Amino acid sequence: MSPSPLPEKMSPTEMRATVGLASIYGLRMLGMFIILPVFAFYAEDLPGGSNYTLVGIALGAYGLTQAILQIPFGWLSDRFGRKPVIYGGLILFAIGSFIAASASDIYGVIFGRIIQGAGAISAAIMALAADLTREEHRTKAMAAIGMTIGATFALSLVVAPALNRLIGVPGIFIMTGVLALLAMAVVSRIVPDPAISRFHSDTEASAGRFHNVLRNGELLRLDFGVFALHAVLMALWLVVPLSLRTAGLAADQHWQVYLPVLLLSMVLVVPAIIYGEKKAKLKQVFVASVAVLLVSQALLAYMFNSLWGTTAALLVFFAAFNLLEATLPSLISKIAPVGAKGTAIGVYSSVQFLGTFVGASVGGYLYGNHGSSALFAFSGALLMLWLMFAVTMKAPAAVRTRMYHVREMDTGKASGLSRQLAALPGVHEALVLASEGVAYLKVDMRGFDEQGVAQLLGGEA
């Protein structure tokens, strides 16, 4: 079978799948993020809420169960089907939300957040997206789903203070639980059923590839980076809302700081991303961003309880944070072996959620027992260690991953085709997986002979 020309647009089915799954992903993450700017205030009136270690655990508890269960839920979706696992995860999330809403003390909120995180459907959603999209459009679908994380986070910071004033944190928990149940209708009515569900190396973790991923020093540097990034982010939510209130800004007006900070930080990020990708200076931009993040911690510590000082420090922080959030997944894709990309992303995502738990828990302990200076010192130490790892990392090759459908063949023929593809100009790495019917190529777009790939694959018809 000769590969057909790449379509310019997704099919209606692929669009439905992408939009539907992105909305489900976004609704679920909204439930995780939306209490961050307001929970410290709510905890003050809860029995046990004066213990900041417990407040931190309540904020980050979902990250622990998410980190533990995300990859296993992906495997369960291979065995029992994507949609049943997603339904189960959404039900768990809704139950956790309702438990947290009805909690009479901080321990009940912690239990609810643990159950929320147990609905770990991220890997199952990505696997279903891979089932429902063709190889040439899969990257776009994954990017669209991934973008919902940033959009949901920004939305959470802006609307949470107003929602807290209108319905309170228990009402916010109820709202997110109801939204999770409504998301089940989206899965049923909007997201198509896949004709075939199978394993996808680019989106799913393989137990047989963990060894290679966990021995790759460059990937481990990035894993530590996302751990540190989200640990610092979660630690901040224990002190920044209180700092703004102490500076004289009422809690329901905090959006007046968050909205302009987020919008301006996003504008600042775009030129840096373009420069890093176009000029193959991704490492330099990456290292500079980690350094800027470290500077933001010093500014936050120095300007604590100053409204304008905290606002300026938050702008510096989120400019670096947004840039790193955008570049870290790109670096994972560039560095991971083509056949282990899904495994590398699975480990990366799990470590990210572990960082949210550790950052919130340790940050809560330090703030409650030693004050804000200790919390900022903890964050600064994490970022200093990350900066050392970033400076000494190898500059990633300026490559992109391409996927092509291939006809059914045995493993011997697939190995031979892999070698032929790897020998083409501009191809850094190639792997044909007969079981998936896909050829994965890591290519340098400046010297890539895509016509040669088409001819070679066409010759296999």
XYZ file of C-alpha atoms in Angstrom:
461
model
C 0.000 0.000 0.000
C 1.497 3.305 -1.052
C 1.320 6.127 1.479
C -1.178 8.714 0.413
C -0.415 12.445 0.502
C -0.765 13.915 3.968
C -4.210 15.464 4.432
C -4.204 19.117 5.390
C -6.990 18.809 7.935
C -8.275 16.387 10.489
C -11.386 14.446 9.600
C -14.643 15.354 11.397
C -14.268 12.214 13.515
C -10.742 13.182 14.529
C -11.896 16.698 15.376
C -14.735 15.364 17.515
C -12.368 13.056 19.319
C -9.801 15.780 19.929
C -12.293 18.392 21.134
C -14.191 15.895 23.285
C -11.110 14.413 24.941
C -9.526 17.833 25.448
C -12.676 19.031 27.223
C -12.690 15.966 29.485
C -9.023 16.447 30.299
C -9.614 20.127 30.981
C -12.661 19.567 33.217
C -10.745 17.068 35.303
C -7.697 19.297 35.698
C -9.982 22.203 36.574
C -11.065 20.240 39.619
C -7.434 19.824 40.650
C -6.323 23.411 40.077
C -9.283 25.559 41.016
C -8.875 25.408 44.780
C -5.176 26.379 44.710
C -5.635 30.186 45.000
C -8.303 29.980 47.733
C -7.703 26.858 49.810
C -5.345 28.508 52.314
C -8.194 30.862 53.309
C -10.732 28.045 53.571
C -8.405 25.922 55.689
C -8.162 28.658 58.332
C -11.720 27.873 59.456
C -11.443 24.074 59.236
C -10.669 21.938 62.301
C -7.027 20.977 61.813
C -6.533 23.757 59.264
C -4.112 25.595 61.521
C -1.609 22.785 60.882
C 0.070 23.882 57.680
C 1.591 20.476 57.079
C -1.948 19.098 56.793
C -3.000 22.035 54.614
C -0.102 21.276 52.270
C -0.998 17.583 52.172
C -4.606 18.493 51.357
C -3.452 20.666 48.473
C -1.101 18.069 47.011
C -2.648 14.733 48.014
C -4.194 14.213 44.586
C -0.695 14.247 43.089
C 0.398 11.190 45.061
C -2.405 8.901 43.890
C -2.208 10.370 40.393
C 1.523 9.594 40.239
C 1.019 6.029 41.462
C -2.015 5.104 39.359
C -1.615 6.990 36.073
C 0.462 4.391 34.234
C -1.474 1.371 35.639
C -4.746 2.984 34.503
C -3.270 3.213 31.015
C -2.497 -0.484 31.106
C -6.002 -1.252 32.374
C -7.393 0.628 29.378
C -5.440 -1.734 27.095
C -7.068 -4.691 28.798
C -10.620 -3.537 29.530
C -11.142 -0.749 27.012
C -10.501 2.986 27.012
C -13.973 4.257 27.764
C -14.734 1.938 30.724
C -11.524 3.042 32.422
C -12.280 6.722 31.719
C -15.810 6.285 33.134
C -14.379 4.657 36.246
C -11.824 7.431 36.697
C -14.438 10.162 36.336
C -16.681 8.452 38.888
C -13.777 8.257 41.352
C -13.000 11.906 40.755
C -16.630 12.896 41.362
C -16.789 10.816 44.558
C -13.591 12.446 45.806
C -14.991 15.896 45.039
C -18.191 15.225 46.969
C -16.231 13.796 49.915
C -14.059 16.908 50.028
C -17.151 19.146 49.786
C -18.831 17.482 52.762
C -15.671 17.258 54.889
C -15.985 18.669 58.391
C -12.236 18.854 58.983
C -8.923 18.928 57.118
C -8.620 15.132 57.240
C -11.823 14.730 55.264
C -10.529 17.099 52.598
C -7.286 15.113 52.412
C -9.247 11.886 51.913
C -11.364 13.491 49.212
C -8.306 14.796 47.382
C -6.714 11.343 47.518
C -9.807 9.850 45.879
C -9.850 12.657 43.309
C -6.301 11.762 42.285
C -7.184 8.062 42.140
C -9.292 8.837 39.062
C -6.063 8.863 37.060
C -7.369 8.840 33.495
C -4.714 10.935 31.734
C -2.964 7.948 30.151
C -6.272 6.368 29.096
C -7.357 9.638 27.451
C -4.100 9.860 25.502
C -4.399 6.221 24.439
C -7.967 6.779 23.220
C -6.832 9.872 21.317
C -4.186 7.728 19.617
C -6.820 5.115 18.716
C -9.006 7.774 17.115
C -6.422 9.771 15.125
C -4.247 8.898 12.174
C -0.488 8.997 12.591
C -0.032 12.238 10.670
C -2.528 14.085 12.916
C -1.739 12.499 16.266
C 0.800 15.122 17.309
C -1.758 17.874 16.728
C -4.371 16.014 18.757
C -1.961 15.471 21.651
C -0.881 19.107 21.547
C -4.501 20.278 21.670
C -5.204 18.053 24.670
C -2.003 19.167 26.368
C -2.823 22.836 25.818
C -5.951 22.422 27.918
C -3.724 22.048 30.989
C -2.290 25.533 30.624
C -5.639 27.053 29.688
C -7.382 25.343 32.604
C -4.699 26.467 35.041
C -5.020 30.079 33.899
C -8.823 29.916 34.069
C -8.638 28.457 37.585
C -6.548 31.318 38.934
C -8.887 33.925 37.497
C -12.288 32.445 38.416
C -11.451 30.779 41.739
C -11.542 33.959 43.867
C -14.958 34.956 42.487
C -16.349 31.432 42.855
C -15.036 31.269 46.397
C -16.994 34.417 47.249
C -20.182 33.086 45.581
C -20.266 29.413 46.597
C -17.236 28.824 48.822
C -14.711 26.013 48.536
C -17.309 23.278 49.344
C -19.419 24.648 46.489
C -16.394 24.569 44.196
C -15.827 20.914 45.078
C -19.481 20.110 44.343
C -19.267 21.977 41.039
C -16.202 20.018 39.917
C -17.841 16.749 40.940
C -20.917 17.568 38.849
C -18.709 18.564 35.921
C -16.945 15.184 36.155
C -20.288 13.409 35.899
C -21.262 15.586 32.931
C -17.939 14.678 31.321
C -19.160 11.082 31.222
C -21.887 12.227 28.831
C -19.205 13.810 26.651
C -17.345 10.482 26.557
C -20.557 8.662 25.622
C -22.138 11.075 23.133
C -19.313 13.113 21.594
C -16.157 11.006 21.686
C -16.366 8.298 18.984
C -15.828 4.641 19.762
C -12.526 3.397 18.303
C -12.766 0.780 15.587
C -9.610 -0.833 16.969
C -7.826 -0.264 20.290
C -4.161 -1.202 20.342
C -0.948 -0.246 22.062
C 0.762 2.940 20.809
C 4.454 3.392 21.626
C 4.263 7.155 21.162
C 1.573 7.682 23.818
C 1.618 4.694 26.186
C 4.111 3.326 28.686
C 5.588 -0.122 28.071
C 6.880 -2.139 31.020
C 9.635 -3.515 28.800
C 11.006 -0.049 28.063
C 11.255 1.321 31.609
C 14.791 0.002 31.928
C 16.037 2.072 28.995
C 14.147 5.204 30.016
C 15.259 5.100 33.658
C 18.892 4.619 32.653
C 18.910 7.623 30.330
C 20.679 10.407 32.205
C 19.347 13.161 29.956
C 15.746 12.069 30.489
C 16.331 11.835 34.246
C 17.515 15.451 34.256
C 14.241 16.488 32.666
C 12.262 14.311 35.080
C 13.931 16.028 38.019
C 13.207 19.356 36.362
C 9.459 18.810 36.106
C 9.465 17.453 39.671
C 11.141 20.644 40.915
C 8.968 22.908 38.756
C 5.696 21.580 40.129
C 7.002 21.232 43.666
C 7.866 24.946 43.655
C 4.522 25.848 42.067
C 2.542 24.013 44.737
C 4.638 25.426 47.578
C 3.857 28.936 46.379
C 0.100 28.466 46.796
C 0.603 28.106 50.518
C 2.013 31.626 50.850
C 1.175 33.812 47.835
C -2.584 34.171 48.564
C -1.801 35.047 52.185
C 0.886 37.486 51.056
C -1.549 39.317 48.760
C -4.151 39.501 51.521
C -1.601 40.829 54.002
C -0.593 43.445 51.408
C -4.170 44.741 51.485
C -5.863 42.960 48.546
C -9.103 41.208 49.481
C -9.256 37.523 48.599
C -12.021 37.940 46.010
C -9.911 40.543 44.204
C -6.804 38.417 43.735
C -7.797 37.803 40.136
C -6.781 41.415 39.501
C -3.192 40.276 40.045
C -3.408 36.810 38.490
C -5.094 37.783 35.212
C -2.634 40.472 34.016
C 0.324 38.459 35.291
C -0.738 35.372 33.318
C -1.593 37.275 30.145
C 1.638 39.273 30.120
C 3.741 36.220 30.979
C 2.267 34.342 28.013
C 3.137 37.225 25.701
C 6.717 37.265 26.993
C 7.111 33.526 26.408
C 6.313 33.433 22.678
C 9.483 35.135 21.340
C 11.693 32.929 23.521
C 10.037 29.730 22.278
C 10.328 30.824 18.638
C 13.981 31.779 19.117
C 14.817 28.483 20.824
C 13.175 26.316 18.171
C 14.119 28.300 15.045
C 17.740 28.955 16.042
C 18.313 25.537 17.668
C 19.057 27.339 20.944
C 16.642 25.335 23.052
C 19.230 24.493 25.711
C 20.260 28.125 26.161
C 16.640 29.249 26.491
C 15.936 26.365 28.843
C 18.865 27.115 31.155
C 18.045 30.827 31.186
C 14.455 30.026 32.171
C 15.554 27.902 35.130
C 17.843 30.753 36.232
C 14.979 33.251 35.944
C 12.791 30.919 37.987
C 15.454 30.905 40.690
C 15.558 34.720 40.629
C 11.779 34.811 41.079
C 12.094 32.920 44.366
C 14.569 35.471 45.656
C 12.232 38.285 44.613
C 9.236 36.639 46.283
C 11.201 36.163 49.504
C 12.504 39.736 49.482
C 9.204 41.397 48.502
C 6.912 39.186 50.599
C 3.774 41.073 51.751
C 4.335 43.884 49.219
C 1.505 44.011 46.689
C 3.488 45.453 43.800
C 6.600 43.495 44.736
C 4.728 40.179 44.849
C 2.985 40.999 41.577
C 6.303 41.745 39.849
C 7.864 38.569 41.277
C 4.867 36.515 40.101
C 5.268 37.917 36.590
C 8.907 36.813 36.560
C 7.929 33.407 37.943
C 5.114 32.703 35.489
C 7.088 33.909 32.469
C 9.745 31.293 33.278
C 7.181 28.703 34.383
C 5.127 28.925 31.178
C 8.243 28.692 29.036
C 9.488 25.617 30.884
C 6.044 23.995 30.758
C 6.142 24.394 26.970
C 9.746 23.287 26.417
C 10.021 20.321 28.788
C 7.653 18.023 26.802
C 9.405 19.081 23.591
C 12.763 18.126 25.081
C 11.389 14.755 26.210
C 10.259 14.056 22.631
C 13.623 15.077 21.181
C 15.687 13.009 23.616
C 13.572 9.864 24.138
C 14.218 6.917 21.798
C 11.455 6.839 19.190
C 10.127 3.500 20.398
C 10.068 4.595 24.041
C 8.505 8.037 23.737
C 5.255 6.999 25.420
C 7.158 5.372 28.278
C 9.331 8.466 28.729
C 6.250 10.694 28.797
C 4.530 8.363 31.280
C 7.467 8.518 33.694
C 7.722 12.288 33.202
C 4.018 12.812 33.974
C 4.133 10.587 37.046
C 7.156 12.432 38.429
C 5.391 15.740 37.742
C 2.458 14.718 39.930
C 4.809 13.410 42.592
C 6.375 16.869 42.614
C 2.991 18.461 43.344
C 2.582 16.246 46.404
C 6.104 16.728 47.738
C 6.127 20.482 47.103
C 2.806 21.083 48.836
C 3.531 18.750 51.756
C 7.105 19.829 52.459
C 6.212 23.450 51.756
C 3.356 23.261 54.251
C 5.595 21.785 56.923
C 8.317 24.385 56.396
C 5.932 27.340 56.313
C 3.997 26.195 59.353
C 7.079 25.469 61.457
C 9.763 27.823 60.155
C 8.016 30.574 58.186
C 8.035 31.759 54.589
C 11.833 32.123 54.457
C 12.249 28.368 54.946
C 9.714 27.648 52.193
C 11.490 29.931 49.729
C 14.847 28.423 50.725
C 13.463 24.943 49.958
C 12.210 26.114 46.567
C 15.493 27.873 45.853
C 17.509 24.758 46.719
C 15.432 22.618 44.353
C 15.867 25.140 41.555
C 19.597 25.540 42.192
C 20.047 21.781 41.872
C 17.945 21.799 38.705
C 20.039 24.638 37.289
C 23.181 22.548 37.812
C 21.579 19.635 35.950
C 20.364 21.939 33.169
C 23.751 23.600 32.611
C 25.480 20.226 32.236
C 22.869 18.611 29.978
C 23.683 17.853 26.366
C 22.196 20.239 23.829
C 19.282 18.352 22.239
C 19.399 17.702 18.518
C 17.100 19.899 16.432
C 14.813 17.022 15.521
C 11.124 16.260 15.271
C 9.219 13.007 15.381
C 7.318 11.866 12.290
C 4.971 8.875 12.067
C 3.887 6.956 8.974
C 1.439 4.135 8.513
C 2.996 0.945 7.120
C 1.368 -2.192 5.790
C 1.274 -5.462 7.715
C 4.658 -7.229 7.759
C 6.693 -9.613 9.877
C 9.289 -8.442 12.392
C 12.218 -9.373 10.143
C 10.973 -7.154 7.351
C 10.208 -4.388 9.845
C 13.813 -4.484 11.107
C 15.151 -4.256 7.569
C 12.866 -1.349 6.751
C 13.987 0.403 9.945
C 17.612 0.218 8.775
C 16.734 1.526 5.310
C 14.797 4.461 6.750
C 17.583 5.285 9.197
C 20.003 5.556 6.269
C 17.992 8.291 4.544
C 19.255 11.916 4.660
C 18.074 13.840 7.706
C 16.881 10.760 9.611
C 18.510 10.476 13.035
C 16.591 7.433 14.197
C 13.987 5.107 12.699
C 11.911 2.260 14.069
C 9.221 0.270 12.300
C 6.892 -1.602 14.645
C 5.052 -4.318 12.790
C 2.622 -4.871 15.670
C 1.452 -1.237 15.493
C 1.686 -0.767 11.727
C 3.697 2.412 12.254
C 7.106 3.755 11.273
C 8.540 6.220 13.826
C 11.233 8.578 12.565
C 13.242 11.219 14.386
C 14.308 13.700 11.714
C 16.168 16.949 11.156
C 13.658 18.948 9.122
C 16.374 20.998 7.404
C 17.863 18.000 5.636
C 14.992 15.558 5.737
C 14.171 13.707 2.518
C 10.463 13.060 3.020
C 10.033 12.070 -0.609
C 12.615 9.343 -0.055
C 10.560 8.028 2.863
C 7.422 8.005 0.698
C 9.215 6.114 -2.058
C 10.700 3.614 0.356
C 7.399 2.933 2.073
C 5.628 2.809 -1.283
C 8.112 0.161 -2.391
C 6.903 -2.041 0.449
C 3.438 -2.294 -1.074
